[in-house]
Short mmCIF file of C-alpha atoms in Angstrom, two decimals:
data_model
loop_
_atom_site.label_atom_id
_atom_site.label_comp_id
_atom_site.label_asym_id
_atom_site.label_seq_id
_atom_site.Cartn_x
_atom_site.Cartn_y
_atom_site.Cartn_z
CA UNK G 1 -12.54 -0.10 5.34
CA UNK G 2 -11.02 -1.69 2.26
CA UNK G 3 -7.35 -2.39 2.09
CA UNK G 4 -4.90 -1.51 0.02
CA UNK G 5 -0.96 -3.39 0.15
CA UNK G 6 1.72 -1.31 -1.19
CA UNK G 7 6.01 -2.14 -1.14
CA UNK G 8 7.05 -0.45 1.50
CA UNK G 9 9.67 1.23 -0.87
CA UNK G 10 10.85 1.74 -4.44
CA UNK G 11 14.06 3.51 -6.50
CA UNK G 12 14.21 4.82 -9.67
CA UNK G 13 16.90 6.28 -11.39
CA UNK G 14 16.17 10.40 -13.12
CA UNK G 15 14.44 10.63 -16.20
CA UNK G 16 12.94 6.93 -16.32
CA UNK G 17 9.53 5.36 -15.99
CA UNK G 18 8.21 4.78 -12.70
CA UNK G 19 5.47 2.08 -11.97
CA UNK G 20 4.30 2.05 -8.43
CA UNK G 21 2.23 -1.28 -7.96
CA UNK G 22 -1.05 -1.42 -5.45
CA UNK G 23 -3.18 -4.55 -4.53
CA UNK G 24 -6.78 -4.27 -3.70
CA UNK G 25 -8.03 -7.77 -3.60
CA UNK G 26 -11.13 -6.30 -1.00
CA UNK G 27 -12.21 -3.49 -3.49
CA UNK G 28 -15.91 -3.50 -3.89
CA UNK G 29 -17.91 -2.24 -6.69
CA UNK G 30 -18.30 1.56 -5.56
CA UNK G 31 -14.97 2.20 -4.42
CA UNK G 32 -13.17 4.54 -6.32
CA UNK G 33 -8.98 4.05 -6.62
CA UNK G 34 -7.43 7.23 -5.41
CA UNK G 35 -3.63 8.25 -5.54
CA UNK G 36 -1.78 10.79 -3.57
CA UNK G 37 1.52 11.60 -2.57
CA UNK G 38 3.04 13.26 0.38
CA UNK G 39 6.82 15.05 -0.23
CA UNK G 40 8.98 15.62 2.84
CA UNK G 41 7.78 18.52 5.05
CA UNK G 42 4.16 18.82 3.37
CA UNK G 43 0.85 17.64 3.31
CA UNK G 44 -0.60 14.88 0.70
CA UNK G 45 -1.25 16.10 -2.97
CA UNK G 46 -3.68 13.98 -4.96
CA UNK G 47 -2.18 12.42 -7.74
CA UNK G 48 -5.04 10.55 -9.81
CA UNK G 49 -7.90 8.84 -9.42
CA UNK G 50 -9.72 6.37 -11.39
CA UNK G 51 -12.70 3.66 -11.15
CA UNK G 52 -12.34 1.38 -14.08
CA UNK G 53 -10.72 2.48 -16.94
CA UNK G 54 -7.11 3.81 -17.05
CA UNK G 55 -6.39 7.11 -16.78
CA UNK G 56 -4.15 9.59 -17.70
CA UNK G 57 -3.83 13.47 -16.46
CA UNK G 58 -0.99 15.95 -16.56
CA UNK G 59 1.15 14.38 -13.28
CA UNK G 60 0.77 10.33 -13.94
CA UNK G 61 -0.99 7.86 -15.40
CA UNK G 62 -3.25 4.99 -13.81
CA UNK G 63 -3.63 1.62 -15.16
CA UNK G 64 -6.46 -0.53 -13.55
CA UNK G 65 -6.51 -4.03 -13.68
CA UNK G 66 -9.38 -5.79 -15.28
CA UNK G 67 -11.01 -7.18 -12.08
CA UNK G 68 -10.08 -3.89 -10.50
CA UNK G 69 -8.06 -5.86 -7.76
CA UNK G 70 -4.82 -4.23 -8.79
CA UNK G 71 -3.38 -0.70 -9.84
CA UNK G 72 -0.63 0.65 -11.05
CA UNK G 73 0.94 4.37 -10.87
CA UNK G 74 3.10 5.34 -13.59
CA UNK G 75 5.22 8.10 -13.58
CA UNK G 76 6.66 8.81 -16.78
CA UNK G 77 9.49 10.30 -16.37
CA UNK G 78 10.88 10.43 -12.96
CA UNK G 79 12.45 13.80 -11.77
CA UNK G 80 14.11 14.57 -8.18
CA UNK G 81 10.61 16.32 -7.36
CA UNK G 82 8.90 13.34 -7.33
CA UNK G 83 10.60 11.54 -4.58
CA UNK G 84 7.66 11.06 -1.88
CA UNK G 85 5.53 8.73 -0.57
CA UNK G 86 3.18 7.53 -2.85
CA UNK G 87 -0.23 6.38 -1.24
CA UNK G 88 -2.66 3.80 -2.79
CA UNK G 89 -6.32 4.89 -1.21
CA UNK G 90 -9.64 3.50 -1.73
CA UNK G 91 -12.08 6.21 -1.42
CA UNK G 92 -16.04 5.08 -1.27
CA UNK G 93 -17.94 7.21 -2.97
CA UNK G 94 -19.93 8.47 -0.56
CA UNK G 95 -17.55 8.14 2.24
CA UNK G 96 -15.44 11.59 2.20
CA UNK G 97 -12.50 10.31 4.44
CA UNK G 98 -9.47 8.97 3.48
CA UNK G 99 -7.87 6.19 4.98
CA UNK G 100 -4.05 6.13 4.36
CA UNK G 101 -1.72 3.19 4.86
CA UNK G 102 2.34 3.35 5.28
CA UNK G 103 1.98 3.90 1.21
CA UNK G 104 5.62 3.14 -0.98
CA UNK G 105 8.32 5.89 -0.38
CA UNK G 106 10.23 6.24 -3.37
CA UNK G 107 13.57 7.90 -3.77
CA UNK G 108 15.07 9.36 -7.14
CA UNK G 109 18.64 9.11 -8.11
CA UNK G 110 20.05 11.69 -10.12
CA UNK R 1 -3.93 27.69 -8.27
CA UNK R 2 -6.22 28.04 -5.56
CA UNK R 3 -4.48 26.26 -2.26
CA UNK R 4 -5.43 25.57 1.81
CA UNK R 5 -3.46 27.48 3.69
CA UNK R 6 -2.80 26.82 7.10
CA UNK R 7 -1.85 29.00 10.47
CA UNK R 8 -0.08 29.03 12.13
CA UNK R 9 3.02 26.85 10.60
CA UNK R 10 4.07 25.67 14.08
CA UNK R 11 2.13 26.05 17.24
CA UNK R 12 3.97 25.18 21.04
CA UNK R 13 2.07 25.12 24.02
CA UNK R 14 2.20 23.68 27.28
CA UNK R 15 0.06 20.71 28.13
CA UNK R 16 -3.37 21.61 29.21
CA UNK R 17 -3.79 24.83 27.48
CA UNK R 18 -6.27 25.37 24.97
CA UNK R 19 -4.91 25.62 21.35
CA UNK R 20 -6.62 26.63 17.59
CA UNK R 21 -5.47 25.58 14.44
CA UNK R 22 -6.79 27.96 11.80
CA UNK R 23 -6.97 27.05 8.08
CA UNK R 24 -8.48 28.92 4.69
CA UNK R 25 -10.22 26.31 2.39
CA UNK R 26 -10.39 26.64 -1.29
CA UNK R 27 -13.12 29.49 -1.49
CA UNK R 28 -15.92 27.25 -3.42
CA UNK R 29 -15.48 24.50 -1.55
CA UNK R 30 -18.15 22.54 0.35
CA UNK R 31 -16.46 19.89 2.52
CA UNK R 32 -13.82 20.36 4.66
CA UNK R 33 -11.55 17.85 6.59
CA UNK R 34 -8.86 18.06 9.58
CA UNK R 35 -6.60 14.71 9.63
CA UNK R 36 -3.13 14.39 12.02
CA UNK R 37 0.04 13.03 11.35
CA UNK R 38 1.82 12.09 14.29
CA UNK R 39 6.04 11.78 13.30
CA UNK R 40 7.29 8.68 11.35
CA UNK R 41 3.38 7.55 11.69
CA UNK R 42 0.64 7.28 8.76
CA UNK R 43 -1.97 10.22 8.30
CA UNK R 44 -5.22 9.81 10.37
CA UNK R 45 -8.44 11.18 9.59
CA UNK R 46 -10.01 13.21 12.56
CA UNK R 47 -13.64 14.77 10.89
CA UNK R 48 -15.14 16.01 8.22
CA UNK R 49 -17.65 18.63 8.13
CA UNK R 50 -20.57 19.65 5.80
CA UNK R 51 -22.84 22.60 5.62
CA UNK R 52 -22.21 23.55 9.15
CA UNK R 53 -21.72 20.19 10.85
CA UNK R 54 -19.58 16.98 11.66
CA UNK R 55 -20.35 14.66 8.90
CA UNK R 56 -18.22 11.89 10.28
CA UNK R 57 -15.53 11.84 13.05
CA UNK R 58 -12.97 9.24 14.18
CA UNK R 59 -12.16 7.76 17.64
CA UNK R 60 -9.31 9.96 18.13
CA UNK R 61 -11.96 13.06 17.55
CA UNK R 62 -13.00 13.11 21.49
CA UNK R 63 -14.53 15.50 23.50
CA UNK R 64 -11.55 17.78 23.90
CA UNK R 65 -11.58 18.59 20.01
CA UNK R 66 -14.13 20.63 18.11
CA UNK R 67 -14.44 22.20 14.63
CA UNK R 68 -15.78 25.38 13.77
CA UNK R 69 -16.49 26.84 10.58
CA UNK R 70 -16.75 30.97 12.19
CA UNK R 71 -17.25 32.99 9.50
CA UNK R 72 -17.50 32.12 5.68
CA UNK R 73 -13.40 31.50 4.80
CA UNK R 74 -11.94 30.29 7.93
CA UNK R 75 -12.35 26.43 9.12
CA UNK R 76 -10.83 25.81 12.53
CA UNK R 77 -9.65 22.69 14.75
CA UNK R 78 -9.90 23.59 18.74
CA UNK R 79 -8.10 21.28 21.21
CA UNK R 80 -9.66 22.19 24.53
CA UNK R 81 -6.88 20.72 27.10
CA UNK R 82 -3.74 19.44 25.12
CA UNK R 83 -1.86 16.87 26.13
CA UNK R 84 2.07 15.39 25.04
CA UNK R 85 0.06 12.84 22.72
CA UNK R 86 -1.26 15.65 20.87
CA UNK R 87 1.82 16.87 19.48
CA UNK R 88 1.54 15.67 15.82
CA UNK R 89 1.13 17.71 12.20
CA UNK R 90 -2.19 18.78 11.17
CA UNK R 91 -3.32 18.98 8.38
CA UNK R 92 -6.47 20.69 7.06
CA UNK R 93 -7.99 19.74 3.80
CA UNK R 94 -11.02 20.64 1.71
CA UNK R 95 -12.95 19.01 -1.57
CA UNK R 96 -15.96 20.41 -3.77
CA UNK R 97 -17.98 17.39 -3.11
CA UNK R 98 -17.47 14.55 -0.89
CA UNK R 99 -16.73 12.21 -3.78
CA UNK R 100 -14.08 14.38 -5.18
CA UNK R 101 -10.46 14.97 -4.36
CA UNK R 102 -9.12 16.62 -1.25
CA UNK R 103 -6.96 19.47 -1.48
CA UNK R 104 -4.58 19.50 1.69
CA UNK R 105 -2.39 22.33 3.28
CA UNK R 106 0.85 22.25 4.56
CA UNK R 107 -0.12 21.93 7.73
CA UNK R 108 0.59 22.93 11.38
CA UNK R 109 2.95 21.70 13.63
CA UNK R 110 1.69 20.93 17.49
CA UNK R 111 4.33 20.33 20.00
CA UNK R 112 2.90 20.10 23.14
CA UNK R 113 5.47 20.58 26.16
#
């Protein structure tokens, strides 16, 4: 399975941008770049997904490096709610499972 | 917004009893996934099931576990004869296809005594 490498941990301060880096040297061509988040005392929520091209929906945005061996999350404007660990998957197309890693907890200060 | 829920929201039974985990898909769902969580560890993926039948399973996924899909809403997770290592969160999950994203519940938590 491909791996993703994500800082173990991030902070950001209320109200400000967020960017929540993942490395995926080992992607191949088919794997899709999948985002989720897990917040204390519940089970993941998917974020945001994306193959190629950035993306934006109503929680985040994704920015996809050219050679697709890099990622970014952005949250736009941080709020107390979105203090969570933030998980970096690469999901194969086909495959149906999701492999998650330790992912990047990130706290919120008010 | 149509969720997963999961019952119960915390399950304790003593080690070699049999124990169920029950969950409720998204109602137009197709594909339907159990993974664990065991405390302060990451989020394993146990099976996945399609159109009445394992699609894929992990190591962990032995003999003692099965999945049932009983009656057209409910998706279950048996664990035959529990033991301590079993005690972890579960978490059901379900997608419309198998390429698309997974919608979890809150899951259930298994303490095993």
């Amino acid at each position: 399975d491909a791996k993703t490498t994500q800082p173990n941990s991030m902070e950001s301060n209320e109200e400000e941008p967020v960017h929540l880096p993942c490395n995926h040297s080992t992607i191949s061509g088919t794997d899709y770049i999948h985002w989720y988040r897990q917040l204390p005392s519940q089970g993941p929520e998917y974020v945001i997904h994306g193959l190629t091209s950035n993306v934006n929906n109503r929680m985040a945005s994704l920015a996809i490096a050219e050679d697709r061996k890099s990622s970014t999350l952005i949250l736009h404007r941080a709020t107390l709610r979105d203090a969570a660990v933030y998980y970096c998957i690469l999901f194969y197309n086909q495959g149906g499972k999701l492999i998650f890693g330790q992912g990047t907890e990130l706290s919120v200060k008010p | 917004e149509p969720e997963v829920t999961q019952t119960p929201s915390h399950q304790v039974t003593q080690m070699g009893q049999e124990v169920i985990l029950r969950c409720v898909p998204i109602s137009n769902h197709l594909y339907f996934y159990w993974y664990r969580q065991i405390l302060g560890q990451k989020v394993e993926f146990l099976v996945s099931f399609y159109n009445n039948e394992i699609s894929e399973k992990s190591e962990i996924f032995d003999d003692q576990f099965s999945v049932e899909r009983p009656d057209g809403s409910n998706f279950t997770l048996k664990i035959r004869s529990t033991k301590l290592e079993d005690s972890a969160m579960y978490f059901c999950a379900s997608g419309l296809e198998s390429n698309q994203p997974q919608h979890f519940g809150d899951g259930t938590r298994l303490s095993i005594l």
